[in-house]
Amino acid sequence: MNHQKFDPLSQENSPILTCIKDIYKRYQPINEGNVATYIPELAKANPDFFGICITTPDGQIYQVGESQQSFTIQSISKPFVYGLALADHGVDKVMSKVGVEPTGEAFNSIVFDEDNNRPYNPMVNAGAIATTALIKGEGYEQRFDRILKMFEGFAGRSLTVDEGVFQSEKSTGHRNRAIAYLELNAGMLEGNLEEHLDLYFRQCSILVTAQDLAVMAATLANNGINPITQQQAVNPEEVRAILSVMASCGMYDFSGEWLYRIGLPAKSGVGGGIIAVLPGQFGIGTFSPLLDPRGNSVRGIKVCEELSQRFKFHLFDSHPVSQTCVIRTYTGAMVSSKRQRRGVQRDFLDREGEKILVYELKGDLYFATLEKLTRQLQNNQKTAKFIILDGHRVGNVNSSAITLLSEIKQWCFSQEITLILTGFEPKTTVRLQDNNWTDDIFVDTIDTALEWCENCLLSEEYNGITTVKNQFSLEEMDIFKAFTPEEMTALAPLFSEVSYQPNDFIIREGETSDRLFLLAKGMATVSLRLSQKEQRKRLTTYIPGIAFGELALFDINVSQRTADIVADTEVICYVLEFNRLKTLLNTKPEVYIKLLQTFGKTLVNTIKRATLEIRSLSV
Amino acid sequence: MNHQKFDPLSQENSPILTCIKDIYKRYQPINEGNVATYIPELAKANPDFFGICITTPDGQIYQVGESQQSFTIQSISKPFVYGLALADHGVDKVMSKVGVEPTGEAFNSIVFDEDNNRPYNPMVNAGAIATTALIKGEGYEQRFDRILKMFEGFAGRSLTVDEGVFQSEKSTGHRNRAIAYLELNAGMLEGNLEEHLDLYFRQCSILVTAQDLAVMAATLANNGINPITQQQAVNPEEVRAILSVMASCGMYDFSGEWLYRIGLPAKSGVGGGIIAVLPGQFGIGTFSPLLDPRGNSVRGIKVCEELSQRFKFHLFDSHPVSQTCVIRTYTGAMVSSKRQRRGVQRDFLDREGEKILVYELKGDLYFATLEKLTRQLQNNQKTAKFIILDGHRVGNVNSSAITLLSEIKQWCFSQEITLILTGFEPKTTVRLQDNNWTDDIFVDTIDTALEWCENCLLSEEYNGITTVKNQFSLEEMDIFKAFTPEEMTALAPLFSEVSYQPNDFIIREGETSDRLFLLAKGMATVSLRLSQKEQRKRLTTYIPGIAFGELALFDINVSQRTADIVADTEVICYVLEFNRLKTLLNTKPEVYIKLLQTFGKTLVNTIKRATLEIRSLSV
């Protein structure tokens, strides 16, 4: 699968950008609300500024309007600093200092969770100050440097502080200072209060753009990995915590209604910014300094509401009800590996192949799609000795699916069933390996897995499948079943016996096709070189009695070999060079015709098998 | 895809049930907490009772312990009655009477949203009483009947009321009565207060089991459709609202921490029940009457927490970051339809086929996976005149994807590109049709769509593609290109000319194969009867110059026809009955051999094409 990076400029005509521009135009005329005035510097904001940016986890940026305009991050800093506190101390310690309950009150309210002697949550000022107080470091400079670096990790670029706003906050933030002193008085804060307050005022004065906010939100959507730098800005556990507090308390006393109407974890700041996150999918950043009485950007809320409604982004918008992920099931009796088998082995596998069950999966794997697979497994457990789960059509695999696959593995073990996974992407197998799955469970293709299972069945029955019969005679070849002794007498002199050592090339890709081969002893494998790689794709393995290279019989001296055929063991072949057939045309044309018809019939059978395979693959 | 119903009993050994049993055993020994005592009847509850049930949207039930034990629903009634109020009055009216903001206070607290003169949310008692007061109906009996019917719709069975608990609530619910009178005093309530209170006490006294709760939760997970009865119990818009208030306020002053730790919309009741919902996937119902000081079931919380952690059910648990849904792209120049073309038309399509772009999609479709498709479309827009999106490997398609597909359609229109969708499931095409997509956009297979696009290109160039040349002579047949006039003189007498009218069967499936056909004039189509249906699957269409039925040449008088071939137009064929070939063996064996080799070569080409097709389909 190609993972192409596109030039953002090339997205001018994108259906998504078109849609965002449309929303931008719709809400630009709105001039309700007021710029923040509680500190003098913020009152200078230009009320006309309006920018929207959406960023995907792989770094695609859609932006409209003043999305490059800087403004101070303000309260949007809170969830990020909360993440840093969690990384510094762990959940238990942080939870003992700051709760996670919404208050239903304004951002600057002076209420505390008195039962637990802590501020209610890290999104109100009281909780945010207590959170900042937890940030580790030696002294103000080092601590602020850690905070700034953290933000830079999220934004994917260097950030600066608006010193004017900082000084303004510091000199006029009397209410915040009061809150902090109340916390100090109640024993909720430790350490140097003025230093904590300076850090808090300064973190709020960091300059960002709507695009920065979108990238920060996309980092949260991307399990903590910054889409621009590909660096892990924050651990996934902290992402979960950050999104949870954003969802329950991110919009102050509008949080409940925001969750109700827009349904995305979000955070606003009095600088005019809003971030919102759809986990796994994208981050939104908006900027418009006109605020409603609760301190949330008027246009920002409208933009998010319209996006959520138009695209049904609400976390609880009607979810597709998941169907089973199984699109095809069959047994080893219905489909066999491409390894050719003869006689009793073929008959045995036709009977016992039922013990091999193949489930081909498609779509995304998560709890509900795999749950339905478990029912089908359940239903077939009596016959199964081997279960092959094929994932080559599988899309995303979420963490629930990883857990449930492990439960399925455990269950197979308890039922004495061998589980094999084929065709899953490496990023999935790596995650399963982290869950103590061993390498031998993962196989590239269904065919390889089927052959392995067949070999297991055969080796139980026959104590080893490679028991090599003595050399086949020419008459014993499959192709000559219907030939009379007289006809064989005419044909025999045309063949010569050739021996090969293991790993000898019998046929090389690209060679001229001027002969055909009958395998009298040993085994040989057909394989393709995959482009640009050392890897080979095995197509089939031949066993004695089989003809190969026979396509050329109908295209003498013109066609070239399309694959390599290599001896797996010592091999003996009967080889027919086509130029020897000329004599047959003169002496025994009816034998020549019979030979062509017999080989032609094998081609017809090949076509019929291929047609069936194409039909079943086209499901 | 088979949609099998399974006997719940057969799930005894299921990996999922095993896991739930494990969790049950782990928390059964816990006996922290107390049964509710605020009304005398509830104090009689057996503290040992413990049941867990998980129900899927298609009605699979996994249950352990006392999941069939009845208890009163209590506060779990609140979100459901809220849904009924929304259905009765719409969001705006209900929102004017009851907010959606969490309070951070206990369920029975006496606080109101004084700015809006309403209780804060429908999950605290004050809000629930105001909600119940909104339920429509003539008088107490009819109103309660509507409430009970609504619950029965969710539970999928008849429910009854515990009259003892009801009387107990009614006679001792002084605090709730006080709350109601305060609301009446403030003008938040209208109508008959005692009737509202009776309804409220009675709705809390409805008897349910853990299994009922799980089915009710699964109904919410299933967009409002009851998994047992398949009836719509509530509209999807109400489901979204119900889940939103459950997420923000469902667990009272533990809501924030619940969302933080467990991350699922949920509701608890003092009867000992908890419901939790993972939208689209399942509902959980637990029952254990031992409550913590906040009134939430101790074991119920532990069970939900363990399930959430073990299976990563948290709404904000690390989400797989979506990749593109495109697994394969090609142009009409690389892959052509199965409609055979000759000469200039073939050459023209080899050049102009670039204007047809095929994108084969896989996995679930939602905003982020389709967003990546829009970039690829963007990149190829300059050449494209036709875009085919194939969905036969697509899993679930969510509402965001439906919207974005419509934006893509709009974009194609603006770029003068014709959009065709192939292989999407009917349930998806129906939803697109609801979005004003017309029927002609949906085509069954890529092949049909490719042929249609090819025909469009050809008709522009040639003003109609069905221009029928005069009848081909025998020498003009593709198969005889390399034959000399002398050889043709030997062959010609073996062929007879046969005419067919439109819709005549030229070959019938099952007939003995004793002749081959060369198409001299008109067109004929190969098709298969699909089992049990009147439908036919078209395999290919033949045009003049082509041979068919020739496989039988190598399997004379043994094989049977495997498909029907029907004349589309007036058709003339040159027919070779194989028994006439015997004379050729005696008179001109070398011509016979050349004939076999020539047809054999076409078989080889068929095999090579089939091999390529299998390889590309096996992606």
PDB file of C-alpha atoms in Angstrom, chain B residues 294-518:
ATOM      1  CA  ARG B 294     -22.530   7.782  46.261  1.00  0.00           C
ATOM      2  CA  GLY B 295     -25.286   5.226  45.645  1.00  0.00           C
ATOM      3  CA  ASN B 296     -23.460   3.263  42.932  1.00  0.00           C
ATOM      4  CA  SER B 297     -23.175  -0.551  43.011  1.00  0.00           C
ATOM      5  CA  VAL B 298     -19.725  -1.496  44.295  1.00  0.00           C
ATOM      6  CA  ARG B 299     -19.377  -4.741  42.364  1.00  0.00           C
ATOM      7  CA  GLY B 300     -21.024  -3.209  39.302  1.00  0.00           C
ATOM      8  CA  ILE B 301     -18.386  -0.496  39.117  1.00  0.00           C
ATOM      9  CA  LYS B 302     -15.593  -3.051  39.536  1.00  0.00           C
ATOM     10  CA  VAL B 303     -17.004  -5.273  36.801  1.00  0.00           C
ATOM     11  CA  CYS B 304     -17.344  -2.378  34.358  1.00  0.00           C
ATOM     12  CA  GLU B 305     -13.890  -1.102  35.222  1.00  0.00           C
ATOM     13  CA  GLU B 306     -12.315  -4.516  34.701  1.00  0.00           C
ATOM     14  CA  LEU B 307     -14.143  -5.090  31.415  1.00  0.00           C
ATOM     15  CA  SER B 308     -13.157  -1.646  30.190  1.00  0.00           C
ATOM     16  CA  GLN B 309      -9.519  -2.117  31.131  1.00  0.00           C
ATOM     17  CA  ARG B 310      -9.164  -5.680  29.940  1.00  0.00           C
ATOM     18  CA  PHE B 311     -10.777  -5.066  26.562  1.00  0.00           C
ATOM     19  CA  LYS B 312      -9.843  -1.397  26.161  1.00  0.00           C
ATOM     20  CA  PHE B 313     -13.468  -0.344  25.844  1.00  0.00           C
ATOM     21  CA  HIS B 314     -12.799   3.222  27.028  1.00  0.00           C
ATOM     22  CA  LEU B 315     -14.145   5.696  24.476  1.00  0.00           C
ATOM     23  CA  PHE B 316     -10.761   7.383  24.391  1.00  0.00           C
ATOM     24  CA  ASP B 317      -8.602   4.303  24.493  1.00  0.00           C
ATOM     25  CA  SER B 318      -5.924   4.437  21.904  1.00  0.00           C
ATOM     26  CA  HIS B 319      -7.688   4.335  18.598  1.00  0.00           C
ATOM     27  CA  PRO B 320      -6.157   2.734  15.584  1.00  0.00           C
ATOM     28  CA  VAL B 321      -5.058   5.555  13.387  1.00  0.00           C
ATOM     29  CA  SER B 322      -6.856   5.126  10.169  1.00  0.00           C
ATOM     30  CA  GLN B 323      -5.076   4.466   6.965  1.00  0.00           C
ATOM     31  CA  THR B 324      -6.443   4.963   3.527  1.00  0.00           C
ATOM     32  CA  CYS B 325      -9.304   2.691   2.532  1.00  0.00           C
ATOM     33  CA  VAL B 326      -7.802   2.331  -0.945  1.00  0.00           C
ATOM     34  CA  ILE B 327      -6.093  -0.998  -1.470  1.00  0.00           C
ATOM     35  CA  ARG B 328      -5.731  -0.931  -5.222  1.00  0.00           C
ATOM     36  CA  THR B 329      -6.002   1.633  -7.967  1.00  0.00           C
ATOM     37  CA  TYR B 330      -5.731   1.141 -11.690  1.00  0.00           C
ATOM     38  CA  THR B 331      -6.901   2.712 -14.889  1.00  0.00           C
ATOM     39  CA  GLY B 332      -9.063   1.350 -17.665  1.00  0.00           C
ATOM     40  CA  ALA B 333      -5.877   1.097 -19.707  1.00  0.00           C
ATOM     41  CA  MET B 334      -4.414  -1.397 -17.232  1.00  0.00           C
ATOM     42  CA  VAL B 335      -7.541  -3.485 -16.669  1.00  0.00           C
ATOM     43  CA  SER B 336     -10.284  -3.740 -19.242  1.00  0.00           C
ATOM     44  CA  SER B 337     -13.782  -5.116 -19.006  1.00  0.00           C
ATOM     45  CA  LYS B 338     -14.454  -8.719 -19.968  1.00  0.00           C
ATOM     46  CA  ARG B 339     -16.272  -7.500 -23.043  1.00  0.00           C
ATOM     47  CA  GLN B 340     -14.038  -8.541 -25.891  1.00  0.00           C
ATOM     48  CA  ARG B 341     -12.899  -5.802 -28.256  1.00  0.00           C
ATOM     49  CA  ARG B 342     -11.006  -6.069 -31.492  1.00  0.00           C
ATOM     50  CA  GLY B 343      -8.623  -4.019 -33.538  1.00  0.00           C
ATOM     51  CA  VAL B 344      -9.015  -0.243 -33.474  1.00  0.00           C
ATOM     52  CA  GLN B 345     -11.398  -0.302 -30.545  1.00  0.00           C
ATOM     53  CA  ARG B 346      -8.881  -2.276 -28.456  1.00  0.00           C
ATOM     54  CA  ASP B 347      -6.095   0.125 -29.446  1.00  0.00           C
ATOM     55  CA  PHE B 348      -8.277   3.137 -28.698  1.00  0.00           C
ATOM     56  CA  LEU B 349      -9.152   1.814 -25.242  1.00  0.00           C
ATOM     57  CA  ASP B 350      -5.525   0.957 -24.546  1.00  0.00           C
ATOM     58  CA  ARG B 351      -4.779   4.642 -25.085  1.00  0.00           C
ATOM     59  CA  GLU B 352      -7.864   6.307 -23.667  1.00  0.00           C
ATOM     60  CA  GLY B 353      -8.524   3.870 -20.810  1.00  0.00           C
ATOM     61  CA  GLU B 354      -6.473   6.201 -18.593  1.00  0.00           C
ATOM     62  CA  LYS B 355      -9.567   8.330 -18.284  1.00  0.00           C
ATOM     63  CA  ILE B 356     -11.212   5.573 -16.261  1.00  0.00           C
ATOM     64  CA  LEU B 357      -9.891   5.339 -12.684  1.00  0.00           C
ATOM     65  CA  VAL B 358     -10.788   2.439 -10.435  1.00  0.00           C
ATOM     66  CA  TYR B 359     -10.284   2.635  -6.664  1.00  0.00           C
ATOM     67  CA  GLU B 360     -10.872  -0.604  -4.808  1.00  0.00           C
ATOM     68  CA  LEU B 361     -11.659   0.100  -1.146  1.00  0.00           C
ATOM     69  CA  LYS B 362     -11.447  -2.104   1.916  1.00  0.00           C
ATOM     70  CA  GLY B 363     -12.104  -1.937   5.645  1.00  0.00           C
ATOM     71  CA  ASP B 364     -14.604   0.298   7.364  1.00  0.00           C
ATOM     72  CA  LEU B 365     -15.464   3.612   5.786  1.00  0.00           C
ATOM     73  CA  TYR B 366     -15.581   6.664   7.987  1.00  0.00           C
ATOM     74  CA  PHE B 367     -14.364  10.202   7.744  1.00  0.00           C
ATOM     75  CA  ALA B 368     -10.663   9.550   8.198  1.00  0.00           C
ATOM     76  CA  THR B 369     -10.352   6.584   5.823  1.00  0.00           C
ATOM     77  CA  LEU B 370     -12.273   8.370   3.068  1.00  0.00           C
ATOM     78  CA  GLU B 371     -10.392  11.609   3.670  1.00  0.00           C
ATOM     79  CA  LYS B 372      -7.314   9.847   2.319  1.00  0.00           C
ATOM     80  CA  LEU B 373      -9.261   8.754  -0.732  1.00  0.00           C
ATOM     81  CA  THR B 374     -10.144  12.394  -1.432  1.00  0.00           C
ATOM     82  CA  ARG B 375      -6.435  13.199  -1.607  1.00  0.00           C
ATOM     83  CA  GLN B 376      -5.811  10.493  -4.158  1.00  0.00           C
ATOM     84  CA  LEU B 377      -8.785  11.616  -6.226  1.00  0.00           C
ATOM     85  CA  GLN B 378      -7.382  15.103  -6.060  1.00  0.00           C
ATOM     86  CA  ASN B 379      -4.060  13.920  -7.407  1.00  0.00           C
ATOM     87  CA  ASN B 380      -5.582  12.166 -10.392  1.00  0.00           C
ATOM     88  CA  GLN B 381      -8.311  14.584 -11.304  1.00  0.00           C
ATOM     89  CA  LYS B 382      -6.580  15.918 -14.401  1.00  0.00           C
ATOM     90  CA  THR B 383      -6.833  12.700 -16.363  1.00  0.00           C
ATOM     91  CA  ALA B 384     -10.067  11.297 -14.978  1.00  0.00           C
ATOM     92  CA  LYS B 385     -13.378  11.337 -16.788  1.00  0.00           C
ATOM     93  CA  PHE B 386     -14.779   8.354 -14.894  1.00  0.00           C
ATOM     94  CA  ILE B 387     -14.154   7.297 -11.313  1.00  0.00           C
ATOM     95  CA  ILE B 388     -15.230   3.871 -10.113  1.00  0.00           C
ATOM     96  CA  LEU B 389     -15.224   3.285  -6.344  1.00  0.00           C
ATOM     97  CA  ASP B 390     -15.507  -0.400  -5.531  1.00  0.00           C
ATOM     98  CA  GLY B 391     -16.885  -1.406  -2.151  1.00  0.00           C
ATOM     99  CA  HIS B 392     -17.079  -5.184  -2.282  1.00  0.00           C
ATOM    100  CA  ARG B 393     -14.436  -5.522   0.430  1.00  0.00           C
ATOM    101  CA  VAL B 394     -15.840  -2.697   2.541  1.00  0.00           C
ATOM    102  CA  GLY B 395     -17.072  -3.429   6.064  1.00  0.00           C
ATOM    103  CA  ASN B 396     -19.118  -0.921   8.019  1.00  0.00           C
ATOM    104  CA  VAL B 397     -19.928   2.501   6.578  1.00  0.00           C
ATOM    105  CA  ASN B 398     -20.720   5.142   9.193  1.00  0.00           C
ATOM    106  CA  SER B 399     -22.753   8.304   8.857  1.00  0.00           C
ATOM    107  CA  SER B 400     -19.679  10.505   8.410  1.00  0.00           C
ATOM    108  CA  ALA B 401     -18.713   8.375   5.423  1.00  0.00           C
ATOM    109  CA  ILE B 402     -22.163   8.783   3.895  1.00  0.00           C
ATOM    110  CA  THR B 403     -21.785  12.561   4.167  1.00  0.00           C
ATOM    111  CA  LEU B 404     -18.259  12.566   2.792  1.00  0.00           C
ATOM    112  CA  LEU B 405     -19.232  10.301  -0.121  1.00  0.00           C
ATOM    113  CA  SER B 406     -21.879  12.873  -0.964  1.00  0.00           C
ATOM    114  CA  GLU B 407     -19.243  15.617  -0.850  1.00  0.00           C
ATOM    115  CA  ILE B 408     -17.096  13.507  -3.169  1.00  0.00           C
ATOM    116  CA  LYS B 409     -20.021  13.061  -5.549  1.00  0.00           C
ATOM    117  CA  GLN B 410     -20.516  16.828  -5.540  1.00  0.00           C
ATOM    118  CA  TRP B 411     -16.830  17.356  -6.193  1.00  0.00           C
ATOM    119  CA  CYS B 412     -16.847  14.892  -9.106  1.00  0.00           C
ATOM    120  CA  PHE B 413     -19.781  16.758 -10.574  1.00  0.00           C
ATOM    121  CA  SER B 414     -17.880  20.043 -10.352  1.00  0.00           C
ATOM    122  CA  GLN B 415     -14.883  18.422 -12.090  1.00  0.00           C
ATOM    123  CA  GLU B 416     -17.093  16.926 -14.830  1.00  0.00           C
ATOM    124  CA  ILE B 417     -16.162  13.445 -13.687  1.00  0.00           C
ATOM    125  CA  THR B 418     -18.733  10.641 -13.736  1.00  0.00           C
ATOM    126  CA  LEU B 419     -18.779   8.730 -10.429  1.00  0.00           C
ATOM    127  CA  ILE B 420     -19.830   5.076 -10.258  1.00  0.00           C
ATOM    128  CA  LEU B 421     -20.051   2.924  -7.127  1.00  0.00           C
ATOM    129  CA  THR B 422     -19.703  -0.831  -7.469  1.00  0.00           C
ATOM    130  CA  GLY B 423     -20.136  -3.719  -5.067  1.00  0.00           C
ATOM    131  CA  PHE B 424     -21.506  -1.752  -2.104  1.00  0.00           C
ATOM    132  CA  GLU B 425     -23.980  -3.570   0.107  1.00  0.00           C
ATOM    133  CA  PRO B 426     -27.642  -2.618  -0.378  1.00  0.00           C
ATOM    134  CA  LYS B 427     -27.887  -1.206   3.143  1.00  0.00           C
ATOM    135  CA  THR B 428     -25.228   1.338   2.153  1.00  0.00           C
ATOM    136  CA  THR B 429     -26.723   2.224  -1.219  1.00  0.00           C
ATOM    137  CA  VAL B 430     -30.111   2.747   0.429  1.00  0.00           C
ATOM    138  CA  ARG B 431     -28.567   5.280   2.793  1.00  0.00           C
ATOM    139  CA  LEU B 432     -26.899   7.080  -0.110  1.00  0.00           C
ATOM    140  CA  GLN B 433     -30.181   7.145  -1.994  1.00  0.00           C
ATOM    141  CA  ASP B 434     -31.681   8.837   1.056  1.00  0.00           C
ATOM    142  CA  ASN B 435     -28.996  11.477   0.432  1.00  0.00           C
ATOM    143  CA  ASN B 436     -30.292  12.077  -3.108  1.00  0.00           C
ATOM    144  CA  TRP B 437     -28.039   9.679  -4.936  1.00  0.00           C
ATOM    145  CA  THR B 438     -29.668   8.343  -8.053  1.00  0.00           C
ATOM    146  CA  ASP B 439     -29.840   4.683  -8.967  1.00  0.00           C
ATOM    147  CA  ASP B 440     -27.635   4.955 -12.025  1.00  0.00           C
ATOM    148  CA  ILE B 441     -24.576   5.526  -9.845  1.00  0.00           C
ATOM    149  CA  PHE B 442     -24.752   2.021  -8.387  1.00  0.00           C
ATOM    150  CA  VAL B 443     -23.499  -0.884 -10.446  1.00  0.00           C
ATOM    151  CA  ASP B 444     -23.017  -4.476  -9.348  1.00  0.00           C
ATOM    152  CA  THR B 445     -19.499  -5.223 -10.460  1.00  0.00           C
ATOM    153  CA  ILE B 446     -16.360  -3.401 -11.503  1.00  0.00           C
ATOM    154  CA  ASP B 447     -16.537  -5.264 -14.790  1.00  0.00           C
ATOM    155  CA  THR B 448     -19.974  -3.923 -15.664  1.00  0.00           C
ATOM    156  CA  ALA B 449     -18.883  -0.416 -14.690  1.00  0.00           C
ATOM    157  CA  LEU B 450     -15.690  -0.693 -16.738  1.00  0.00           C
ATOM    158  CA  GLU B 451     -17.625  -1.836 -19.777  1.00  0.00           C
ATOM    159  CA  TRP B 452     -20.076   1.026 -19.398  1.00  0.00           C
ATOM    160  CA  CYS B 453     -17.237   3.566 -19.183  1.00  0.00           C
ATOM    161  CA  GLU B 454     -15.469   1.967 -22.165  1.00  0.00           C
ATOM    162  CA  ASN B 455     -18.670   2.163 -24.171  1.00  0.00           C
ATOM    163  CA  CYS B 456     -18.990   5.845 -23.296  1.00  0.00           C
ATOM    164  CA  LEU B 457     -15.454   6.524 -24.484  1.00  0.00           C
ATOM    165  CA  LEU B 458     -15.979   4.490 -27.637  1.00  0.00           C
ATOM    166  CA  SER B 459     -19.310   6.055 -28.465  1.00  0.00           C
ATOM    167  CA  GLU B 460     -17.787   9.515 -28.278  1.00  0.00           C
ATOM    168  CA  GLU B 461     -15.051   8.443 -30.641  1.00  0.00           C
ATOM    169  CA  TYR B 462     -17.011   6.209 -32.967  1.00  0.00           C
ATOM    170  CA  ASN B 463     -20.566   7.470 -32.569  1.00  0.00           C
ATOM    171  CA  GLY B 464     -21.875   4.174 -31.374  1.00  0.00           C
ATOM    172  CA  ILE B 465     -20.024   1.033 -30.629  1.00  0.00           C
ATOM    173  CA  THR B 466     -22.450  -1.473 -32.028  1.00  0.00           C
ATOM    174  CA  THR B 467     -21.593  -0.667 -35.627  1.00  0.00           C
ATOM    175  CA  VAL B 468     -21.684  -4.150 -37.032  1.00  0.00           C
ATOM    176  CA  LYS B 469     -19.274  -5.046 -39.729  1.00  0.00           C
ATOM    177  CA  ASN B 470     -20.330  -7.332 -42.512  1.00  0.00           C
ATOM    178  CA  GLN B 471     -19.986 -11.004 -41.862  1.00  0.00           C
ATOM    179  CA  PHE B 472     -16.405 -12.225 -41.285  1.00  0.00           C
ATOM    180  CA  SER B 473     -15.159 -14.882 -43.627  1.00  0.00           C
ATOM    181  CA  LEU B 474     -13.587 -18.069 -42.238  1.00  0.00           C
ATOM    182  CA  GLU B 475     -10.114 -16.806 -43.192  1.00  0.00           C
ATOM    183  CA  GLU B 476     -10.679 -13.610 -41.205  1.00  0.00           C
ATOM    184  CA  MET B 477     -11.136 -15.490 -37.934  1.00  0.00           C
ATOM    185  CA  ASP B 478      -8.413 -14.717 -35.350  1.00  0.00           C
ATOM    186  CA  ILE B 479      -7.580 -18.375 -35.007  1.00  0.00           C
ATOM    187  CA  PHE B 480      -6.646 -18.767 -38.673  1.00  0.00           C
ATOM    188  CA  LYS B 481      -4.223 -15.853 -38.904  1.00  0.00           C
ATOM    189  CA  ALA B 482      -1.231 -18.151 -39.390  1.00  0.00           C
ATOM    190  CA  PHE B 483      -2.899 -20.638 -41.744  1.00  0.00           C
ATOM    191  CA  THR B 484      -1.989 -20.862 -45.442  1.00  0.00           C
ATOM    192  CA  PRO B 485      -4.605 -20.890 -48.228  1.00  0.00           C
ATOM    193  CA  GLU B 486      -3.849 -24.595 -48.760  1.00  0.00           C
ATOM    194  CA  GLU B 487      -4.480 -25.351 -45.102  1.00  0.00           C
ATOM    195  CA  MET B 488      -7.708 -23.368 -45.233  1.00  0.00           C
ATOM    196  CA  THR B 489      -8.800 -25.347 -48.241  1.00  0.00           C
ATOM    197  CA  ALA B 490      -8.411 -28.510 -46.179  1.00  0.00           C
ATOM    198  CA  LEU B 491     -10.315 -27.012 -43.210  1.00  0.00           C
ATOM    199  CA  ALA B 492     -13.155 -25.144 -44.887  1.00  0.00           C
ATOM    200  CA  PRO B 493     -15.303 -28.162 -45.754  1.00  0.00           C
ATOM    201  CA  LEU B 494     -15.368 -29.207 -42.088  1.00  0.00           C
ATOM    202  CA  PHE B 495     -17.231 -26.044 -41.030  1.00  0.00           C
ATOM    203  CA  SER B 496     -20.935 -25.386 -41.537  1.00  0.00           C
ATOM    204  CA  GLU B 497     -22.578 -21.956 -41.297  1.00  0.00           C
ATOM    205  CA  VAL B 498     -25.385 -21.643 -38.713  1.00  0.00           C
ATOM    206  CA  SER B 499     -27.639 -18.624 -37.986  1.00  0.00           C
ATOM    207  CA  TYR B 500     -29.269 -17.632 -34.703  1.00  0.00           C
ATOM    208  CA  GLN B 501     -31.921 -15.081 -33.786  1.00  0.00           C
ATOM    209  CA  PRO B 502     -31.556 -12.726 -30.788  1.00  0.00           C
ATOM    210  CA  ASN B 503     -31.992 -14.609 -27.492  1.00  0.00           C
ATOM    211  CA  ASP B 504     -31.434 -18.001 -29.117  1.00  0.00           C
ATOM    212  CA  PHE B 505     -29.284 -20.323 -27.028  1.00  0.00           C
ATOM    213  CA  ILE B 506     -26.147 -21.191 -28.959  1.00  0.00           C
ATOM    214  CA  ILE B 507     -24.846 -23.375 -26.132  1.00  0.00           C
ATOM    215  CA  ARG B 508     -26.738 -24.583 -23.078  1.00  0.00           C
ATOM    216  CA  GLU B 509     -25.128 -25.420 -19.763  1.00  0.00           C
ATOM    217  CA  GLY B 510     -25.002 -29.196 -19.341  1.00  0.00           C
ATOM    218  CA  GLU B 511     -25.008 -30.092 -23.042  1.00  0.00           C
ATOM    219  CA  THR B 512     -22.398 -32.493 -24.310  1.00  0.00           C
ATOM    220  CA  SER B 513     -19.483 -30.642 -25.877  1.00  0.00           C
ATOM    221  CA  ASP B 514     -19.126 -31.984 -29.376  1.00  0.00           C
ATOM    222  CA  ARG B 515     -18.411 -28.919 -31.500  1.00  0.00           C
ATOM    223  CA  LEU B 516     -16.745 -25.520 -31.511  1.00  0.00           C
ATOM    224  CA  PHE B 517     -17.943 -22.167 -32.843  1.00  0.00           C
ATOM    225  CA  LEU B 518     -16.368 -19.265 -34.686  1.00  0.00           C
TER     226      LEU B 518
END
